[in-house]
PDB file of C-alpha atoms in Angstrom:
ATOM      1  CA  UNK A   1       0.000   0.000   0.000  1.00 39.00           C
ATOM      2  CA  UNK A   2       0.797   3.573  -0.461  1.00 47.00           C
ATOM      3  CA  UNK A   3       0.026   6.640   1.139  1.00 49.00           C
ATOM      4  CA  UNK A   4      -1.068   9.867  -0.585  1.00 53.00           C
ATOM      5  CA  UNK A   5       2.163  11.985  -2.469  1.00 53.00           C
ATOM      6  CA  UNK A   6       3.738  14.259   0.418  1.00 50.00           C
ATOM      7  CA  UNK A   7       2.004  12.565   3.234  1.00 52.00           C
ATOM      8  CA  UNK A   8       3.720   9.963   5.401  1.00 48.00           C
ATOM      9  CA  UNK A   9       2.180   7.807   7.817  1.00 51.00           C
ATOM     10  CA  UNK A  10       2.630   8.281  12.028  1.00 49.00           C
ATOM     11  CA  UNK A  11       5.788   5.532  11.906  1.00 41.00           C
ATOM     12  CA  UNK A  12       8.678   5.158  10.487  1.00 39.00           C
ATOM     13  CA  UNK A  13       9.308   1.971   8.206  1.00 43.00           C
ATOM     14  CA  UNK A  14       5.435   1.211   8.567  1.00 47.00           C
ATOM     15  CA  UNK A  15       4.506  -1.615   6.583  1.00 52.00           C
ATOM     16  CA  UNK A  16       1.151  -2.219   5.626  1.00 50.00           C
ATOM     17  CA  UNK A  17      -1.162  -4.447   7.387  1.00 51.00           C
ATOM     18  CA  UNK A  18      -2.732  -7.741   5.615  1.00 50.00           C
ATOM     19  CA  UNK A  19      -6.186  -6.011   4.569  1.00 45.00           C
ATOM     20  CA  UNK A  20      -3.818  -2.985   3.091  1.00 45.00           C
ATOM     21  CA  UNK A  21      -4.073  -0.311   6.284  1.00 45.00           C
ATOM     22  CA  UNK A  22      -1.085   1.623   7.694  1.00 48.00           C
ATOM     23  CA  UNK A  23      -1.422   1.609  11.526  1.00 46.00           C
ATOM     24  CA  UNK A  24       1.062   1.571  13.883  1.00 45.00           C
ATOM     25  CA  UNK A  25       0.395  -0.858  16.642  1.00 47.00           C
ATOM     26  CA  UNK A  26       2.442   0.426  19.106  1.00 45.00           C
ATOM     27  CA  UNK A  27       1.873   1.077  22.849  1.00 44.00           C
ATOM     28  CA  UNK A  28      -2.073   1.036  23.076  1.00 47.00           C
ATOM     29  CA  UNK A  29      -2.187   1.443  19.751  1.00 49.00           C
ATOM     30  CA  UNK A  30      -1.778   4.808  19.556  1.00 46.00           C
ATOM     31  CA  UNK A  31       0.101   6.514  16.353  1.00 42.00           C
ATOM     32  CA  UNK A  32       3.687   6.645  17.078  1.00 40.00           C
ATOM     33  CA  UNK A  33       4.820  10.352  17.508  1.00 37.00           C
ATOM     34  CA  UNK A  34       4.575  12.791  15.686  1.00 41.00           C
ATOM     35  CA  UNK A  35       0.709  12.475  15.246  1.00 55.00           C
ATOM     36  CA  UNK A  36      -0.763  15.419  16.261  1.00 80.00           C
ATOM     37  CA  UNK A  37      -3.647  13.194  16.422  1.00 83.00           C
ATOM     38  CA  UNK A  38      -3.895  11.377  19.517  1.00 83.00           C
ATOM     39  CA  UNK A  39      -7.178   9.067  19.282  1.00 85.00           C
ATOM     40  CA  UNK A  40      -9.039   6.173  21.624  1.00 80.00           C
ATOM     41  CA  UNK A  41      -9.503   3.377  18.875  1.00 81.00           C
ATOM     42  CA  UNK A  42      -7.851  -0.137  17.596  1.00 75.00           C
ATOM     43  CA  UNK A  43      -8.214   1.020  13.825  1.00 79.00           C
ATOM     44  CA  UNK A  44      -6.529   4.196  14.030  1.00 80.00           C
ATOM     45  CA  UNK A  45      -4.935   4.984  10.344  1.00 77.00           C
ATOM     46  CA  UNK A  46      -3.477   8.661  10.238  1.00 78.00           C
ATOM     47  CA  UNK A  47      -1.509  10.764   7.934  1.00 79.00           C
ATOM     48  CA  UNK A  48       0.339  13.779   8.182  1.00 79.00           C
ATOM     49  CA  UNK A  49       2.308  16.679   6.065  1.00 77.00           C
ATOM     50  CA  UNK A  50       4.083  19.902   6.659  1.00 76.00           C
ATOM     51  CA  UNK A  51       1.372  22.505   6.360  1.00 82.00           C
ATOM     52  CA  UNK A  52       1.085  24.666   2.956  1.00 83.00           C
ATOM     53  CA  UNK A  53      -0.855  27.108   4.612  1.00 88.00           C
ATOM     54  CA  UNK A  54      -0.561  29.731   7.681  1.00 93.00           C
ATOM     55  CA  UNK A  55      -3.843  28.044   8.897  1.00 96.00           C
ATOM     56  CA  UNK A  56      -3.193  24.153   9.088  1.00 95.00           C
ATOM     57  CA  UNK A  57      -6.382  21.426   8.806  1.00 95.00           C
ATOM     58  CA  UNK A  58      -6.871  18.638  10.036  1.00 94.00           C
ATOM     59  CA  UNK A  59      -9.278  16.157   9.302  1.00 93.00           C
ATOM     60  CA  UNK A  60     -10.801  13.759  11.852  1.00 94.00           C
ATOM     61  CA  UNK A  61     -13.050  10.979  10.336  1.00 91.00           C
ATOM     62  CA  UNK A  62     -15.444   8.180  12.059  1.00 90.00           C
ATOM     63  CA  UNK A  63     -18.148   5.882  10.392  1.00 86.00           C
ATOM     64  CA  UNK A  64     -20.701   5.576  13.559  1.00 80.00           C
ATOM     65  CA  UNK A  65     -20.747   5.081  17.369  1.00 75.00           C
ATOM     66  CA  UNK A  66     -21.924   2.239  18.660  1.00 61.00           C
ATOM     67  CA  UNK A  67     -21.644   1.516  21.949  1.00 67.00           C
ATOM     68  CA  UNK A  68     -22.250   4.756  24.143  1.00 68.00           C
ATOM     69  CA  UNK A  69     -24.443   6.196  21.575  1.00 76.00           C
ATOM     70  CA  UNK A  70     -23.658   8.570  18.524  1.00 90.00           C
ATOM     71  CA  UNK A  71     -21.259  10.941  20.583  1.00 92.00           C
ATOM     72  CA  UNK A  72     -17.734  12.094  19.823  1.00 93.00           C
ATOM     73  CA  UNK A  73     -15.508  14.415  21.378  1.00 94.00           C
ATOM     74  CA  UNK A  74     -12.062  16.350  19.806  1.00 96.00           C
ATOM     75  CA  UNK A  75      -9.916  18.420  22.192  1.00 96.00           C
ATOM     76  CA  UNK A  76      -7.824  20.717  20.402  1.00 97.00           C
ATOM     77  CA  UNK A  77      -4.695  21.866  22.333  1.00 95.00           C
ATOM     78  CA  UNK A  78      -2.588  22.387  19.663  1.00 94.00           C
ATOM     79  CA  UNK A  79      -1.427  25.934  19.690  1.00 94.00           C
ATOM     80  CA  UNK A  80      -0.934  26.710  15.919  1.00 94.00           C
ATOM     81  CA  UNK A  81      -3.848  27.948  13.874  1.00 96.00           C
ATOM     82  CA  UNK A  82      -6.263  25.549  12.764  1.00 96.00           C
ATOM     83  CA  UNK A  83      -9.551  24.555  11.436  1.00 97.00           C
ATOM     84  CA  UNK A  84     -11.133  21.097  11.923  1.00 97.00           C
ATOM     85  CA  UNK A  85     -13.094  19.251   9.886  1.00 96.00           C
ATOM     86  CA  UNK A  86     -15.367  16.199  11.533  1.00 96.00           C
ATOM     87  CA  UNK A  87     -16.190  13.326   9.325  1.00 93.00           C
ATOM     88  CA  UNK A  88     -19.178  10.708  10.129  1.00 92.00           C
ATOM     89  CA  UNK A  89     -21.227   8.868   7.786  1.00 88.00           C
ATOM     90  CA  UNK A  90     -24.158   8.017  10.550  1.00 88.00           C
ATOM     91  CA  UNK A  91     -25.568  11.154  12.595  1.00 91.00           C
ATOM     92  CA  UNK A  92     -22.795  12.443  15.652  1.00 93.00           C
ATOM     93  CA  UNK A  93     -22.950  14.129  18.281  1.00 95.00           C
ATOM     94  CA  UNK A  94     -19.491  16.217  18.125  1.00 96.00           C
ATOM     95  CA  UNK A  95     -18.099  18.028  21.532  1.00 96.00           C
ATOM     96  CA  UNK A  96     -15.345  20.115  21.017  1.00 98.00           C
ATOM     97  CA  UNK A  97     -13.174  21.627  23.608  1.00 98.00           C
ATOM     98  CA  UNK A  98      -9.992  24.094  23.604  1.00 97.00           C
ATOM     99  CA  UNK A  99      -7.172  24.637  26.044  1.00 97.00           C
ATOM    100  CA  UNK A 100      -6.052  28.388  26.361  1.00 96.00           C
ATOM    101  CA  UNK A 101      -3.828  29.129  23.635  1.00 94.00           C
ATOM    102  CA  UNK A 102      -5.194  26.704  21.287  1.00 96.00           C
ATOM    103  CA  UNK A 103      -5.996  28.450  18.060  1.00 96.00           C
ATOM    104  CA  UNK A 104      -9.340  27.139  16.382  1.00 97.00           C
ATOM    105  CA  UNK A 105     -10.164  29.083  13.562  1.00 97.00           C
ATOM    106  CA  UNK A 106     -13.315  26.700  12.287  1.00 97.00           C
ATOM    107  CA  UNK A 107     -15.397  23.944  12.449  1.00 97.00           C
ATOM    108  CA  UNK A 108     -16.478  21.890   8.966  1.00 96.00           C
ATOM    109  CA  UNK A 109     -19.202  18.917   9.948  1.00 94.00           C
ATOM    110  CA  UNK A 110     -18.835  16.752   7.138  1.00 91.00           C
ATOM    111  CA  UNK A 111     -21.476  13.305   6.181  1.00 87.00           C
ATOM    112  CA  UNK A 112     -23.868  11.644   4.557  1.00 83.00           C
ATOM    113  CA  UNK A 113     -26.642  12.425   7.378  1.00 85.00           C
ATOM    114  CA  UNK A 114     -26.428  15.717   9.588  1.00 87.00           C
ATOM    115  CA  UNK A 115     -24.254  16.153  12.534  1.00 91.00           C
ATOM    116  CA  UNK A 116     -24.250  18.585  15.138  1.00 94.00           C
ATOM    117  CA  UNK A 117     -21.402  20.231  16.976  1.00 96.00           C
ATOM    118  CA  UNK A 118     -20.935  21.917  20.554  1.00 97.00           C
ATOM    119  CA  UNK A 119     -17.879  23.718  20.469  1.00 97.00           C
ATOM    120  CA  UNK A 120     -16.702  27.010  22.456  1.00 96.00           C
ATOM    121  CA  UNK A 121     -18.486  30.467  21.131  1.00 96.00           C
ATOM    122  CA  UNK A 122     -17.507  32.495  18.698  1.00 96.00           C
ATOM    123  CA  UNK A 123     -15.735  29.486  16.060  1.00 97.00           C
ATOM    124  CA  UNK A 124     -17.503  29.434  13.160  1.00 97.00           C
ATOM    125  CA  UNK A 125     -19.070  26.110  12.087  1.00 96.00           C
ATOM    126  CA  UNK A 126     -20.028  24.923   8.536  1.00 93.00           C
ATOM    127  CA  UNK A 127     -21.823  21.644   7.492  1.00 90.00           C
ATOM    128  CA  UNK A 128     -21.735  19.876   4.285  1.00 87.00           C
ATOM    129  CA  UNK A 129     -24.226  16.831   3.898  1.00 81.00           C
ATOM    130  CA  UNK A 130     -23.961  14.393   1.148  1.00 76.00           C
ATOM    131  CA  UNK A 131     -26.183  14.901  -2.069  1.00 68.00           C
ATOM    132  CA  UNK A 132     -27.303  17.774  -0.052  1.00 67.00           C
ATOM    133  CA  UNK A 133     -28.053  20.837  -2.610  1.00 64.00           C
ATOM    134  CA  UNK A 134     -26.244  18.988  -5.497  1.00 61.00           C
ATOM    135  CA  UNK A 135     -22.976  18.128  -3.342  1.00 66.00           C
ATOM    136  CA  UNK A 136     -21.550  14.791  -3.010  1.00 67.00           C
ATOM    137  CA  UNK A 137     -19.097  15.215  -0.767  1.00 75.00           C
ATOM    138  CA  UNK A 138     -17.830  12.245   1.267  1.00 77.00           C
ATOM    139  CA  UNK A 139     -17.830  11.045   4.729  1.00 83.00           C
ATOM    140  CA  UNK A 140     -14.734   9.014   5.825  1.00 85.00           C
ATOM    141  CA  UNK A 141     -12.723   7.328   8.247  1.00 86.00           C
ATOM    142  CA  UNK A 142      -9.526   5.762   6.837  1.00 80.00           C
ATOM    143  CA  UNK A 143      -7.304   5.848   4.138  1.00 66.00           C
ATOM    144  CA  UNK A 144      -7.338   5.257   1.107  1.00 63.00           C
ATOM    145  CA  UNK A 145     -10.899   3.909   1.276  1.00 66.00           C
ATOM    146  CA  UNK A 146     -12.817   1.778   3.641  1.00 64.00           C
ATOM    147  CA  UNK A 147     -15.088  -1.030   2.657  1.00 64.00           C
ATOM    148  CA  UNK A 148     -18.297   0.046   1.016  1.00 63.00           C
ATOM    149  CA  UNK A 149     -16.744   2.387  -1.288  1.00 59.00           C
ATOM    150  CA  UNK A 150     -16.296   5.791   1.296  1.00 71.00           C
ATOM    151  CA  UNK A 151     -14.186   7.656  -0.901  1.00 78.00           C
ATOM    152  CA  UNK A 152     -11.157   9.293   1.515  1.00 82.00           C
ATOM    153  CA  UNK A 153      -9.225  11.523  -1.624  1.00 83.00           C
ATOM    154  CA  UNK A 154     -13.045  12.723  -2.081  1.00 84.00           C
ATOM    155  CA  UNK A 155     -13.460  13.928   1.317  1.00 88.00           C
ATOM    156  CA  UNK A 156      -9.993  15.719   1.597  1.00 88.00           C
ATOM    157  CA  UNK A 157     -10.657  17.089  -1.988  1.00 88.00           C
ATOM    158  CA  UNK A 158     -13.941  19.216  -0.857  1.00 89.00           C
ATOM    159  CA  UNK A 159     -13.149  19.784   2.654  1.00 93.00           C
ATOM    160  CA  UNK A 160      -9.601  21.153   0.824  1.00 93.00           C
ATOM    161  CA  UNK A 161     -12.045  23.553  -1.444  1.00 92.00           C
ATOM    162  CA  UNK A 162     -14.896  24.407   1.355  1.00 92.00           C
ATOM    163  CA  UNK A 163     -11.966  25.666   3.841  1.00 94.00           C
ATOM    164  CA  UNK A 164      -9.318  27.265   1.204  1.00 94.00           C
ATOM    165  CA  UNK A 165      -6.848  25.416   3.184  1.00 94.00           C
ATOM    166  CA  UNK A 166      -4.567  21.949   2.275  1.00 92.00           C
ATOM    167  CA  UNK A 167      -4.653  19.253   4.269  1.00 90.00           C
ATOM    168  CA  UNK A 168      -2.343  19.180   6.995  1.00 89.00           C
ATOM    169  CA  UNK A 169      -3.134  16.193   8.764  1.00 88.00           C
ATOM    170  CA  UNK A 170      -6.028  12.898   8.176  1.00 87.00           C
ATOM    171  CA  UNK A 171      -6.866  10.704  11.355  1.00 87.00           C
ATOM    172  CA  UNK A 172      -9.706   8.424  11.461  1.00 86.00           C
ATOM    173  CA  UNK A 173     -11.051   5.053  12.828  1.00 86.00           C
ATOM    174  CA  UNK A 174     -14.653   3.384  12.389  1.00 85.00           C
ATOM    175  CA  UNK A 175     -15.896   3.479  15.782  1.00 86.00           C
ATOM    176  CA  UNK A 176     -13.739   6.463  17.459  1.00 86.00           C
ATOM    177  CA  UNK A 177     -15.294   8.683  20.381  1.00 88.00           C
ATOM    178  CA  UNK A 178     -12.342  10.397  21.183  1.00 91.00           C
ATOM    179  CA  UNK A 179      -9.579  12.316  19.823  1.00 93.00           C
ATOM    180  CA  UNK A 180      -6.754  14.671  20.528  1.00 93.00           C
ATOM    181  CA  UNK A 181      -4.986  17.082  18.008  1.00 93.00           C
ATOM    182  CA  UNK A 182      -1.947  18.409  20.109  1.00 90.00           C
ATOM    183  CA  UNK A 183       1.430  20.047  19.100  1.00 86.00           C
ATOM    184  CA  UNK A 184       3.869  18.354  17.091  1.00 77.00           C
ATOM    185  CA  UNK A 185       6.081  16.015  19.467  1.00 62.00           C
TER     186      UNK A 185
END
């Protein structure tokens, strides 16, 4: 397997895994540093280049929740300017939280059914639904596609052209609920 041109995956020397994904199984599973993408899954797959732009984006992806009901969270205490976009094919329940100094510029909810977000006042917060209004915009949660045809390079494409920004960073899993994007370690 390959990843996507400029990216590299959270390891060095990963290989990829029998059914073709590039996760690091180290200690609990986590991505192996640098992530700035810490998240509470088995399947995490994550990818990550230097940023083009003064304002970095990362994606976060999930297919559903499960267990616990359809509820997510993302604390952002990475301190260089951002905007996040939040992935999930089935309805989620998003909670966002910032630490002082963290720089969140935006919030993109991105899927084939509407989400909603709770995040601190004042960030501004765009939605794009599939097939919604004529768009067809993707909902995913690893790379380079996961099984029932969610097309990943489709996602990063439009949430690329909805924020004016170029991908800085992709993390995803199936079933997460919670995630991290800290400073570069």
């Amino acid at each position: 397997m390959t990843w996507p041109e400029g990216f590299l995956p959270f390891a060095e020397d990963l290989e990829a895994d029998d059914d073709g994904s590039c996760v690091d199984e180290g200690p609990a599973g986590l991505p192996a540093p640098p992530a700035p993408v810490d998240a509470a899954c088995g399947d995490f797959t994550s990818y990550k280049k230097a940023a083009e732009d003064a304002t970095e984006l990362h994606i976060i992806g999930i297919h559903e929740r499960g267990e616990g009901g359809p509820k997510a969270s993302v604390h952002v205490s990475r301190t260089s300017e951002l905007v996040l976009a939040l992935s999930s094919y089935a309805f989620t329940q998003w909670t966002v939280t910032v630490d002082p100094g963290a720089q969140l510029k935006g919030i993109v909810l991105v899927g084939h059914q509407p989400s909603r977000v709770s995040a601190p006042a004042g960030i501004p917060i765009k939605t794009a639904i599939y097939n919604k209004d004529g768009s067809r915009i993707e909902a995913a949660y690893t790379w380079p596609n996961a099984p029932g045809g969610v097309d990943t390079p489709d996602l990063i494409r439009s949430v690329e052209e909805i924020t004016g920004t170029g991908m800085t960073s992709f993390g995803g899993c199936r079933d997460g609920d919670s995630f991290t994007v800290v400073d570069d370690r």
